[in-house]
Amino acid sequence: MVDHILEAHHLTKQEAQIPPEDWFEANETLQKLRKHKKFPTIWCSGCGLGVVMGALIRAIDHLGLDNDQVALVAGIGCTARMPVYMDFNTLHTTHGRALAFATGLKIARPDMKVIAIMGDGDALAIGGNHFIHAARRNIGITALVVNNSIYGMTGGQYSPTTPVGMRATTAPYGNVEPPFPICDLAMAAGASYVARSTAFHALELDKYLSEAIANDGFSLVEAVSYCHTTYGRINKLGTAADMMRALKDTSIPKASYDKLSPEEQQANTKIVRGVLQRKNRPEYTQIYNLLVEQQTQREEIRPRNTGRR
Amino acid sequence: MTIKLMQGNEAIAQGAIAAGCRFYAGYPITPSTEVAEVMSRELPKVGGKFIQMEDEIASMAAIIGGRVGGLKSMTATSGPGFSLMQENLGYAAMAEIPCVIVNVQRLGPSTGQPTAASQGDVMQARWGTHGDHPIIALSPISVAQSFDLTVKAFNLSEKYRTPVILLTDEIIGHMREPIELPDFNSVEKFEQVVTESPETYKPYSNNGDVPPMAAFGRGYRYHITGLFHDEVGFPTQRLDEVEPWLERVNGKFERNADDILLYETDYQPGARTAVLSYGASARTARHAVKQMRARGEKVNLFTALTIWPFPETAVEALADSVERIIVPEMNLGQLALEVERMAGRRKVVRVNRANGEMVTPDMIIAAAEA
């Protein structure tokens, strides 16, 4: 057991030896899970989603947020099943629409922390329009996009983030479509916090998710993961452990990337991990609430005549 | 009490605010846009929120999210937008989230005739989303009723935890009539109240017709999903959990029919002909019946305000008392199918116009004489 990992989990060496069925009682962070209700998860064993869920739980715990003040909103897909396992206000919606539901919820409850959890297909194909508009408004929602480059739940069809040339059940001769760079899209659309890490770098994810949730405006965290069951098998990428290891080998920290020469940066094919954008932009519900305050005050001075102009 | 001259669409917006609506999400579309314009102007004055979303799919999603957050919510649209809202409308029915959807009907299919009136979305209002589901649709025939039925739509949606469709049309929506606006504080409003503690709260309890709905962020942490779910909201495939839910949800309107089914009857003893209509066509029907009665004929008039669920018992009773029922509609015969279902051996005469023009009184009178 590596000490700093135990520390990040708030676990002692002794606690780490506790059999899994007793973890919930043994650990405060894990109290944020719905213990007896829906475990085990629907995810394949070896999936990166469990790691990402762990990072999210720790990030919320780290911020000291009350469970009642957090809402998790998800669409449809493997990733979107995440909220069912966590003890917050959880809204499992329709495919692609998590951010649209989350927008209504955030407007109704600006005081709550609203986190939208999506996969790459959910967020960027069917939900692409909501994604760019939520970023444009800079509404106070944290979008967690777990990118595994494939539609996993339906059995491995190519997604808007499948790299060119890679195979999928609907791209049997290799994908001919160029992928979306998720973070670039969010940055261009106006997100005030954008960061990327991978399912291998769990502690980095903790940190970025904490910062994202603490940010007032629209935040995007891309968690690069993998699907060994569909994408890995069809592309002969090995086991879950192989794919997890590949996340380590094929990514570099932003600090290292920044030190590369322009030519080297141009040639870089590795995943750049780090905080990619911080922008100080006004948050949507705060601006709208100012407008509401002005109008209600004006109405108090000038007695209301329904509909009279 | 203020008397004002206003459009049906404006009356809907005023009715929504009177009913306690404090969140509106929508997307511009003719002929419904005035509802959004008035809501954007009036909501902030009462502490409410308005947002123009990126499309109608998002609008429908946002109002569900808004209601989950505790604000009574509404959207308004017309044909093409109504089509886009169907998936999330089904979600609201499935997850039992109260909300009001205004559909100011225009001529379809497709882009059709955006400025022409129609009653072509009657069946879409009932079956537009996939799967069996309960739904309520109300159809006003005047500006004053646009206000009243909007209030009713909110109260029914809250009381029965259901999406309610206000199925109006371009004629009623754009027509200006005088309306007496009540003091909004005196308008009766149904409010959801949860008395159980978070520990014992079951958001989808099958004990009774409608479990109370707790808003997010008030200590009741639970799961809402469009999947089949158990009494505490978690996905389930167990038949012993699914079947009581199916029975409760699809029967909740039938068991409260007296509260939900609104209609107006104007019957004459001995009448052998009846005219049954709704929405803009009901105005033509009234005029035609008046003319027929002036000529000494006896005619029954039935105006359906609740379109869905269909007022089966009342229409069955009407059918028993007459020989034929004339059903004028601005479509190719949609509600007539329901009337035929209830009419038994009585004749149902369809009077249809689906070109954007109103059914005329003469068309109804000619049908009565045929």
XYZ file of C-alpha atoms in Angstrom:
679
model
C 0.000 0.000 0.000
C 1.358 3.390 -0.978
C 1.055 5.847 1.875
C -0.064 8.889 -0.122
C -2.885 6.930 -1.768
C -4.147 5.765 1.609
C -3.908 9.301 2.849
C -5.938 10.623 -0.061
C -8.635 8.103 0.748
C -8.468 9.043 4.435
C -7.661 5.394 5.097
C -5.247 3.931 7.624
C -3.246 0.826 6.747
C -5.473 -1.126 9.049
C -8.650 0.159 7.423
C -7.359 -0.770 3.990
C -7.371 -4.383 5.107
C -11.064 -4.314 5.934
C -13.129 -6.610 3.682
C -15.052 -4.654 0.999
C -18.493 -5.302 2.477
C -17.512 -3.376 5.611
C -15.843 -0.441 3.855
C -18.943 1.695 4.043
C -18.942 1.703 7.829
C -15.191 2.043 8.064
C -14.776 5.162 5.973
C -16.418 8.534 6.188
C -16.036 9.373 2.512
C -17.743 6.167 1.556
C -20.768 7.205 3.607
C -21.569 9.330 0.587
C -22.350 6.159 -1.299
C -25.729 4.471 -1.148
C -24.367 1.372 0.414
C -26.932 -1.375 0.435
C -29.128 0.003 -2.246
C -27.674 -0.626 -5.643
C -24.263 -2.238 -5.358
C -22.606 -3.912 -7.125
C -22.475 -1.451 -10.011
C -23.586 -2.343 -13.526
C -20.051 -1.638 -14.820
C -17.773 -4.374 -16.169
C -15.050 -5.339 -13.735
C -11.910 -3.395 -14.538
C -13.832 -0.370 -15.832
C -12.351 3.078 -15.179
C -15.735 4.468 -14.116
C -15.308 3.261 -10.541
C -12.077 5.235 -10.259
C -13.750 8.349 -11.622
C -16.676 7.930 -9.215
C -14.208 7.598 -6.364
C -12.526 10.832 -7.434
C -15.868 12.629 -7.562
C -16.849 11.397 -4.124
C -13.526 12.495 -2.658
C -13.730 15.888 -4.379
C -17.163 16.561 -2.877
C -15.966 15.311 0.485
C -12.866 17.470 0.291
C -15.011 20.575 -0.243
C -17.013 19.690 2.867
C -20.320 19.982 1.045
C -23.500 18.804 2.698
C -25.013 15.877 0.773
C -28.327 17.754 0.560
C -26.676 20.652 -1.226
C -25.347 18.523 -4.083
C -27.357 17.366 -7.104
C -26.041 14.903 -9.639
C -27.713 14.979 -13.039
C -26.954 12.378 -15.684
C -28.095 11.354 -19.151
C -27.989 7.824 -20.528
C -25.074 5.431 -20.846
C -22.615 3.563 -18.653
C -21.250 6.807 -17.189
C -24.719 8.197 -16.646
C -25.517 5.345 -14.264
C -23.057 6.817 -11.763
C -25.527 8.928 -9.704
C -27.579 5.913 -8.652
C -24.725 4.782 -6.406
C -24.166 8.090 -4.625
C -26.144 9.541 -1.748
C -27.058 12.974 -3.144
C -30.072 14.437 -4.932
C -29.826 12.382 -8.104
C -31.598 12.935 -11.425
C -31.132 10.328 -14.139
C -32.581 11.911 -17.282
C -32.820 11.235 -21.032
C -29.956 10.651 -23.458
C -27.953 13.812 -24.092
C -30.123 16.102 -21.980
C -28.380 16.096 -18.619
C -27.137 19.672 -19.042
C -30.575 20.933 -20.100
C -32.220 19.376 -17.014
C -29.317 20.643 -14.908
C -29.829 24.165 -16.277
C -33.428 24.230 -15.035
C -32.406 22.812 -11.679
C -29.555 25.301 -11.238
C -31.878 28.210 -12.075
C -34.396 26.961 -9.497
C -31.688 26.320 -6.893
C -28.651 28.558 -7.553
C -27.406 27.748 -4.055
C -26.971 24.052 -4.866
C -23.917 22.452 -6.436
C -25.165 20.859 -9.651
C -22.926 18.289 -11.308
C -23.770 16.803 -14.717
C -22.198 13.407 -15.360
C -21.944 12.305 -18.973
C -20.116 10.018 -21.339
C -18.594 11.230 -24.607
C -21.553 10.218 -26.765
C -24.048 11.600 -24.268
C -22.278 14.966 -23.901
C -21.002 15.579 -27.422
C -23.171 13.784 -29.970
C -26.797 13.836 -28.874
C -26.062 16.446 -26.196
C -23.557 18.579 -28.133
C -25.876 21.549 -28.491
C -26.636 21.694 -24.765
C -22.918 21.332 -24.034
C -21.837 24.421 -25.973
C -24.776 26.513 -24.789
C -24.240 25.665 -21.111
C -20.607 26.692 -21.566
C -21.626 29.866 -23.421
C -23.965 30.883 -20.585
C -21.294 30.033 -18.024
C -24.044 28.627 -15.826
C -22.773 27.228 -12.524
C -22.765 23.558 -13.427
C -19.829 21.172 -13.320
C -19.788 18.907 -16.363
C -17.874 15.693 -15.788
C -17.337 13.975 -19.119
C -15.874 10.502 -18.948
C -14.328 9.940 -22.364
C -13.847 6.316 -23.360
C -14.061 6.999 -27.124
C -16.968 4.621 -27.639
C -20.641 3.922 -26.936
C -20.164 1.226 -24.339
C -23.678 0.480 -23.142
C -25.000 -0.252 -26.628
C -22.036 -2.476 -27.399
C -19.207 -0.479 -28.953
C -20.348 1.905 -31.698
C -18.050 4.773 -32.737
C -18.584 8.073 -30.917
C -17.656 11.716 -31.587
C -14.371 11.110 -29.758
C -13.310 7.860 -31.461
C -9.928 8.538 -33.069
C -9.669 8.278 -36.860
C -8.844 4.784 -38.017
C -9.918 2.996 -34.833
C -12.495 0.266 -35.112
C -15.960 0.078 -33.642
C -18.946 -2.180 -34.312
C -20.308 0.513 -36.623
C -16.843 1.304 -38.010
C -15.705 -2.207 -38.916
C -13.198 -0.829 -41.462
C -11.945 1.921 -39.167
C -13.486 5.260 -38.183
C -13.394 7.872 -40.959
C -14.678 10.802 -38.867
C -12.324 13.185 -37.055
C -13.014 13.377 -33.302
C -14.031 16.354 -31.179
C -11.383 17.617 -28.764
C -13.719 17.972 -25.771
C -11.703 20.509 -23.790
C -11.026 22.721 -26.840
C -14.744 22.762 -27.558
C -15.596 23.804 -23.998
C -12.867 26.465 -23.964
C -14.019 27.955 -27.267
C -17.642 27.957 -26.079
C -16.679 29.927 -22.952
C -16.351 27.509 -20.033
C -14.705 29.285 -17.112
C -12.859 26.191 -15.854
C -11.531 23.400 -18.060
C -9.300 20.557 -16.928
C -8.365 17.099 -18.126
C -6.931 14.033 -16.498
C -7.340 10.289 -16.781
C -8.743 7.370 -14.837
C -5.150 6.361 -14.075
C -4.405 9.695 -12.392
C -7.099 9.416 -9.731
C -5.631 11.973 -7.346
C -5.290 14.528 -10.116
C -8.948 13.979 -10.930
C -9.831 14.575 -7.262
C -8.084 17.919 -7.393
C -9.532 19.086 -10.700
C -13.035 18.027 -9.709
C -12.735 19.941 -6.425
C -11.643 23.057 -8.300
C -14.368 22.597 -10.891
C -17.116 22.238 -8.281
C -15.771 25.197 -6.317
C -15.808 27.362 -9.461
C -18.928 29.544 -9.703
C -19.338 29.278 -13.475
C -19.480 26.416 -15.960
C -16.705 23.890 -15.408
C -15.667 20.985 -17.554
C -13.550 18.106 -16.367
C -12.668 15.535 -19.001
C -11.766 12.218 -17.427
C -10.112 10.123 -20.109
C -10.969 6.493 -19.529
C -11.272 3.325 -21.589
C -13.667 0.528 -22.464
C -11.778 -2.737 -22.499
C -14.969 -4.702 -23.156
C -15.882 -3.137 -26.502
C -13.258 -0.690 -27.791
C -10.337 -2.575 -26.300
C -11.421 -5.918 -27.665
C -12.250 -4.787 -31.188
C -9.017 -2.789 -31.442
C -6.872 -5.454 -29.721
C -5.707 -3.112 -26.971
C -5.406 -5.752 -24.262
C -6.880 -6.083 -20.817
C -8.337 -3.406 -18.556
C -4.965 -3.219 -16.800
C -3.184 -2.759 -20.138
C -5.531 0.058 -21.089
C -5.205 1.668 -17.667
C -1.426 1.553 -18.018
C -1.683 3.062 -21.482
C -3.369 6.135 -19.969
C -0.191 6.658 -17.966
C 2.138 6.073 -20.901
C 0.239 8.145 -23.459
C -0.362 11.260 -21.358
C 1.835 14.137 -20.182
C 1.268 16.850 -17.599
C 0.508 20.288 -18.997
C 3.626 21.649 -17.252
C 5.783 19.274 -19.337
C 3.839 20.037 -22.482
C 4.362 23.766 -21.969
C 8.130 23.240 -21.897
C 8.120 21.622 -25.355
C 9.181 23.644 -28.384
C 6.384 24.768 -30.727
C 7.463 22.052 -33.179
C 7.370 19.406 -30.453
C 3.964 20.639 -29.290
C 2.714 20.434 -32.856
C 3.940 16.852 -33.109
C 2.597 15.825 -29.693
C 0.055 13.002 -29.790
C -0.129 12.467 -26.032
C -3.089 13.437 -23.847
C -2.272 16.703 -22.079
C -3.320 16.576 -18.438
C -3.895 19.703 -16.410
C -5.975 22.835 -15.942
C -6.378 24.165 -19.470
C -8.529 27.224 -18.877
C -9.507 29.496 -16.002
C -11.593 32.491 -17.003
C -13.160 35.059 -14.781
C -16.595 35.388 -16.345
C -19.905 36.254 -14.648
C -22.018 33.253 -13.768
C -25.458 33.051 -15.404
C -27.760 32.593 -12.391
C -25.990 35.351 -10.446
C -26.515 37.820 -13.297
C -30.133 36.774 -13.744
C -30.791 37.083 -10.023
C -29.517 40.673 -10.121
C -32.105 41.364 -12.820
C -34.814 39.730 -10.690
C -33.809 41.845 -7.678
C -34.031 45.048 -9.732
C -37.436 44.170 -11.140
C -38.954 43.055 -7.827
C -37.739 46.241 -6.148
C -39.224 48.343 -8.939
C -42.525 46.506 -8.490
C -42.507 47.271 -4.773
C -42.171 50.998 -5.481
C -44.706 50.977 -8.314
C -47.773 48.953 -7.199
C -48.403 46.059 -9.537
C -51.136 46.384 -12.127
C -51.365 43.042 -13.831
C -50.416 43.323 -17.432
C -50.747 47.122 -17.578
C -47.981 48.782 -19.528
C -60.390 42.839 -10.396
C -59.207 44.497 -13.614
C -60.914 44.306 -17.004
C -58.430 44.116 -19.843
C -58.368 43.450 -23.547
C -55.801 40.783 -24.302
C -54.794 37.868 -26.478
C -55.314 34.253 -25.508
C -51.543 33.810 -25.382
C -51.162 36.740 -22.983
C -53.968 35.339 -20.825
C -52.076 32.045 -20.619
C -48.983 33.832 -19.341
C -51.033 35.797 -16.806
C -52.817 32.617 -15.722
C -49.483 30.887 -15.230
C -48.198 33.655 -12.972
C -51.482 33.683 -11.071
C -51.171 29.909 -10.590
C -47.726 30.325 -9.056
C -45.541 29.488 -12.069
C -42.086 30.830 -11.305
C -39.981 29.296 -14.060
C -40.399 29.382 -17.815
C -38.064 27.853 -20.372
C -38.905 28.053 -24.045
C -37.814 28.500 -27.627
C -39.394 31.001 -30.023
C -42.011 29.563 -32.377
C -45.034 31.026 -34.145
C -47.846 31.236 -33.052
C -46.898 30.743 -29.384
C -44.149 33.342 -28.934
C -46.276 35.908 -27.077
C -46.451 33.519 -24.135
C -42.647 33.620 -23.850
C -42.522 37.382 -24.356
C -44.993 38.069 -21.563
C -43.306 35.545 -19.257
C -39.873 37.122 -19.857
C -41.328 40.489 -18.881
C -43.532 39.458 -15.965
C -41.660 36.644 -14.214
C -38.750 38.723 -12.843
C -41.274 41.134 -11.307
C -42.611 38.364 -9.090
C -39.214 36.838 -8.346
C -39.537 34.220 -11.080
C -37.011 33.125 -13.701
C -37.154 33.006 -17.492
C -34.716 31.421 -19.887
C -34.663 31.038 -23.643
C -33.128 27.641 -24.255
C -31.240 26.383 -27.307
C -34.174 24.311 -28.577
C -37.470 22.778 -27.509
C -35.837 19.568 -26.324
C -33.805 21.619 -23.868
C -36.829 23.734 -22.928
C -38.812 20.675 -21.895
C -35.813 19.287 -20.017
C -35.207 22.590 -18.248
C -38.756 22.931 -16.935
C -38.565 19.426 -15.507
C -35.255 20.345 -13.858
C -36.804 23.573 -12.579
C -39.714 21.729 -11.006
C -37.372 19.180 -9.447
C -35.682 22.217 -7.905
C -39.034 23.344 -6.491
C -40.365 25.965 -8.938
C -43.679 25.496 -10.729
C -42.656 25.456 -14.381
C -44.065 25.936 -17.860
C -43.082 26.017 -21.519
C -45.023 27.003 -24.625
C -44.591 25.914 -28.205
C -46.342 24.896 -31.405
C -46.377 21.824 -33.695
C -42.694 21.325 -34.638
C -41.545 22.260 -31.138
C -44.186 20.026 -29.595
C -42.755 17.134 -31.613
C -39.308 17.861 -30.168
C -40.670 17.932 -26.628
C -42.218 14.493 -26.788
C -39.331 12.472 -25.370
C -38.956 14.554 -22.233
C -42.725 14.891 -21.927
C -42.729 11.114 -21.544
C -39.982 11.476 -18.962
C -42.189 13.860 -16.945
C -45.063 11.358 -17.133
C -42.753 8.501 -16.116
C -40.978 10.342 -13.308
C -44.227 12.088 -12.279
C -42.864 15.626 -12.434
C -45.583 18.316 -12.529
C -45.249 20.776 -15.414
C -47.391 22.595 -17.959
C -46.798 22.484 -21.713
C -48.704 24.962 -23.852
C -49.185 23.931 -27.467
C -50.646 26.730 -29.591
C -51.560 24.495 -32.510
C -50.669 25.513 -36.038
C -51.242 23.751 -39.343
C -49.016 20.731 -39.884
C -47.472 18.338 -40.600
C -43.864 19.541 -40.645
C -43.390 23.314 -40.938
C -46.875 23.377 -42.455
C -48.463 26.797 -42.189
C -46.968 28.575 -39.172
C -49.554 31.358 -39.020
C -52.620 29.192 -39.726
C -54.711 27.575 -37.016
C -55.273 23.857 -36.638
C -56.406 21.191 -34.219
C -54.080 18.638 -35.712
C -52.159 17.749 -32.553
C -55.014 16.118 -30.626
C -53.708 12.595 -31.065
C -50.096 13.701 -30.641
C -51.042 15.213 -27.291
C -52.331 11.802 -26.245
C -49.828 9.452 -27.852
C -46.938 11.634 -29.011
C -44.387 10.148 -26.664
C -43.525 6.467 -26.802
C -45.064 3.934 -24.475
C -48.320 3.835 -22.531
C -48.554 6.787 -20.199
C -51.102 8.977 -18.452
C -51.588 12.525 -19.738
C -53.980 15.422 -19.238
C -54.794 17.871 -22.037
C -57.088 20.885 -21.642
C -58.419 22.987 -24.508
C -59.760 26.540 -23.960
C -62.349 28.177 -26.214
C -61.901 31.819 -25.206
C -59.368 34.258 -23.822
C -60.941 34.150 -20.363
C -60.853 30.382 -20.442
C -57.203 30.462 -21.544
C -56.494 32.107 -18.183
C -58.758 29.798 -16.175
C -57.578 26.569 -17.785
C -53.932 27.549 -17.360
C -54.557 27.895 -13.632
C -56.407 24.576 -13.718
C -53.543 22.990 -15.677
C -51.061 23.950 -12.960
C -53.306 22.730 -10.179
C -53.979 19.400 -11.872
C -50.285 18.928 -12.687
C -49.341 19.510 -9.051
C -52.167 17.492 -7.562
C -51.642 14.463 -9.783
C -47.881 14.861 -10.397
C -48.235 14.852 -14.148
C -47.394 16.927 -17.194
C -50.498 18.792 -18.341
C -50.831 19.999 -21.920
C -52.762 23.177 -22.601
C -53.863 22.398 -26.151
C -54.906 25.713 -27.589
C -54.697 26.955 -31.173
C -53.679 29.937 -33.250
C -57.209 31.364 -33.259
C -57.751 31.351 -29.486
C -54.086 32.275 -28.919
C -54.112 35.388 -31.102
C -57.718 36.468 -30.606
C -58.287 39.506 -28.386
C -61.205 39.530 -25.970
C -62.016 41.376 -22.761
C -61.054 39.457 -19.665
C -61.609 40.123 -15.980
C -58.341 39.398 -14.242
C -58.793 38.327 -10.626
C -56.491 39.380 -7.813
C -53.707 36.818 -8.228
C -53.514 36.282 -4.469
C -57.102 35.069 -4.446
C -56.472 32.406 -7.112
C -56.665 28.916 -5.679
C -53.335 27.099 -5.917
C -52.463 23.485 -5.202
C -49.161 23.106 -3.374
C -47.260 19.874 -2.830
C -46.672 19.202 0.850
C -44.462 16.417 2.155
C -45.164 15.466 5.740
C -43.073 12.294 5.998
C -39.545 12.399 7.327
C -36.640 11.836 4.918
C -36.069 8.429 6.510
C -39.525 7.092 5.658
C -40.218 9.156 2.522
C -41.081 7.138 -0.588
C -41.235 9.438 -3.629
C -43.054 6.782 -5.659
C -45.139 5.096 -2.999
C -47.885 2.942 -4.470
C -49.952 3.402 -1.354
C -52.580 5.850 -2.659
C -52.839 7.533 -6.054
C -50.281 10.308 -5.837
C -47.306 10.299 -3.459
C -46.223 13.812 -2.406
C -43.215 15.198 -4.254
C -40.221 16.559 -2.389
C -38.077 19.114 -4.192
C -34.317 18.624 -4.343
C -32.146 20.219 -1.708
C -34.591 19.973 1.180
C -33.244 16.960 2.957
C -35.035 14.328 0.886
C -32.203 12.808 -1.086
C -33.651 10.415 -3.605
C -33.249 9.166 -7.138
C -35.378 10.235 -10.078
C -35.150 8.238 -13.310
C -36.936 7.596 -16.582
C -36.314 3.892 -16.059
C -38.935 1.708 -14.444
C -38.394 2.305 -10.770
C -39.345 1.074 -7.328
C -41.105 3.055 -4.601
C -37.928 4.862 -3.567
C -37.047 5.731 -7.154
C -34.325 3.228 -8.031
C -34.326 1.342 -11.324
C -35.958 -2.062 -11.102
C -37.034 -4.877 -13.381
C -38.859 -6.811 -10.674
C -42.450 -7.428 -11.692
C -43.659 -7.201 -8.098
C -42.330 -3.625 -8.034
C -43.175 -2.617 -11.588
C -46.763 -3.813 -11.710
C -48.160 -1.888 -8.706
C -46.505 1.198 -10.156
C -48.029 0.641 -13.601
C -51.437 0.129 -12.065
C -51.213 3.234 -9.899
C -49.825 5.601 -12.523
C -52.059 4.552 -15.375
C -55.142 4.497 -13.169
C -54.648 7.709 -11.205
C -56.777 9.836 -13.541
C -59.552 7.281 -13.911
C -59.934 7.123 -10.137
C -60.192 10.924 -9.990
C -62.188 11.486 -13.163
C -64.707 13.879 -11.572
C -61.903 16.243 -10.649
C -60.143 16.110 -14.004
C -62.853 15.860 -16.654
C -64.119 19.317 -17.516
C -66.849 19.891 -20.081
C -69.815 22.148 -20.691
C -73.219 20.869 -21.729
C -76.136 22.782 -23.136
C -78.855 20.196 -23.737
C -82.439 20.551 -24.934
C -85.024 17.921 -24.001
C -86.054 15.888 -27.016
C -82.986 16.776 -29.110
C -82.001 14.131 -31.647
C -78.863 15.867 -32.860
C -75.839 16.839 -30.819
C -72.784 18.882 -31.719
C -69.606 18.013 -29.839
C -66.534 20.170 -30.134
C -63.583 21.841 -28.421
C -61.142 24.721 -28.894
C -61.674 27.135 -31.792
C -64.178 24.771 -33.452
C -66.364 24.958 -30.355
C -66.949 28.630 -31.132
C -68.237 27.684 -34.579
C -70.294 24.934 -32.991
C -71.937 27.408 -30.618
C -72.810 29.700 -33.490
C -74.240 26.853 -35.588
C -76.322 25.537 -32.683
C -77.680 29.024 -32.047
C -78.755 29.295 -35.693
C -80.357 25.863 -35.701
C -82.249 26.599 -32.506
C -83.426 29.906 -33.953
C -85.035 27.852 -36.698
C -86.848 25.778 -34.086
C -84.606 22.710 -34.119
C -83.644 21.002 -30.882
C -79.898 20.474 -30.589
C -77.580 19.382 -27.768
C -74.221 21.093 -27.441
C -71.258 19.453 -25.742
C -68.004 21.354 -25.307
C -65.052 19.306 -24.111
C -62.545 21.319 -22.080
C -60.625 18.252 -20.955
C -59.631 16.484 -24.157
C -57.426 13.877 -22.472
C -58.384 11.787 -20.674
C -61.455 11.733 -22.907
C -64.725 12.301 -20.983
C -66.000 8.837 -21.896
C -68.964 8.490 -19.542
C -70.378 11.905 -20.352
C -70.087 11.334 -24.106
C -71.587 7.887 -23.770
C -74.568 9.425 -21.955
C -74.861 12.068 -24.658
C -74.812 9.392 -27.346
C -77.589 7.495 -25.559
C -79.835 10.550 -25.693
C -79.497 11.468 -29.385
C -79.420 9.844 -32.828
C -76.321 11.473 -34.165
C -73.356 13.468 -32.975
C -71.709 16.032 -35.242
C -68.019 16.555 -34.509
C -66.511 19.635 -36.170
C -62.703 19.753 -36.001
C -59.889 21.635 -37.726
C -58.178 18.376 -38.670
C -59.072 15.262 -40.640
C -60.969 13.691 -37.731
C -59.083 13.036 -34.525
C -61.314 13.500 -31.481
C -64.121 12.063 -33.637
C -62.365 8.705 -33.267
C -62.954 8.868 -29.503
C -66.565 9.955 -29.987
C -67.110 7.033 -32.374
C -65.645 4.709 -29.765
C -68.230 5.851 -27.213
C -71.187 6.323 -29.568
C -72.222 2.682 -29.949
C -74.767 2.433 -32.779
C -75.347 6.204 -32.923
C -74.118 7.978 -36.002
C -71.055 10.196 -35.717
C -70.835 12.825 -38.445
C -67.384 14.279 -38.955
C -67.062 17.850 -40.169
C -63.415 18.472 -40.952
C -61.289 21.242 -42.327
C -57.521 20.936 -42.326
C -56.416 23.791 -44.586
C -55.893 26.470 -41.973
C -59.415 27.901 -42.295
C -62.083 27.556 -39.611
C -64.959 25.154 -39.865
C -67.962 27.382 -40.715
C -71.402 27.260 -39.075
C -72.839 26.428 -42.511
C -70.727 23.275 -42.703
C -72.159 22.103 -39.380
C -75.716 23.013 -40.333
C -75.332 21.240 -43.675
C -74.108 18.139 -41.843
C -77.127 18.294 -39.546
C -79.477 18.517 -42.532
C -77.829 15.709 -44.510
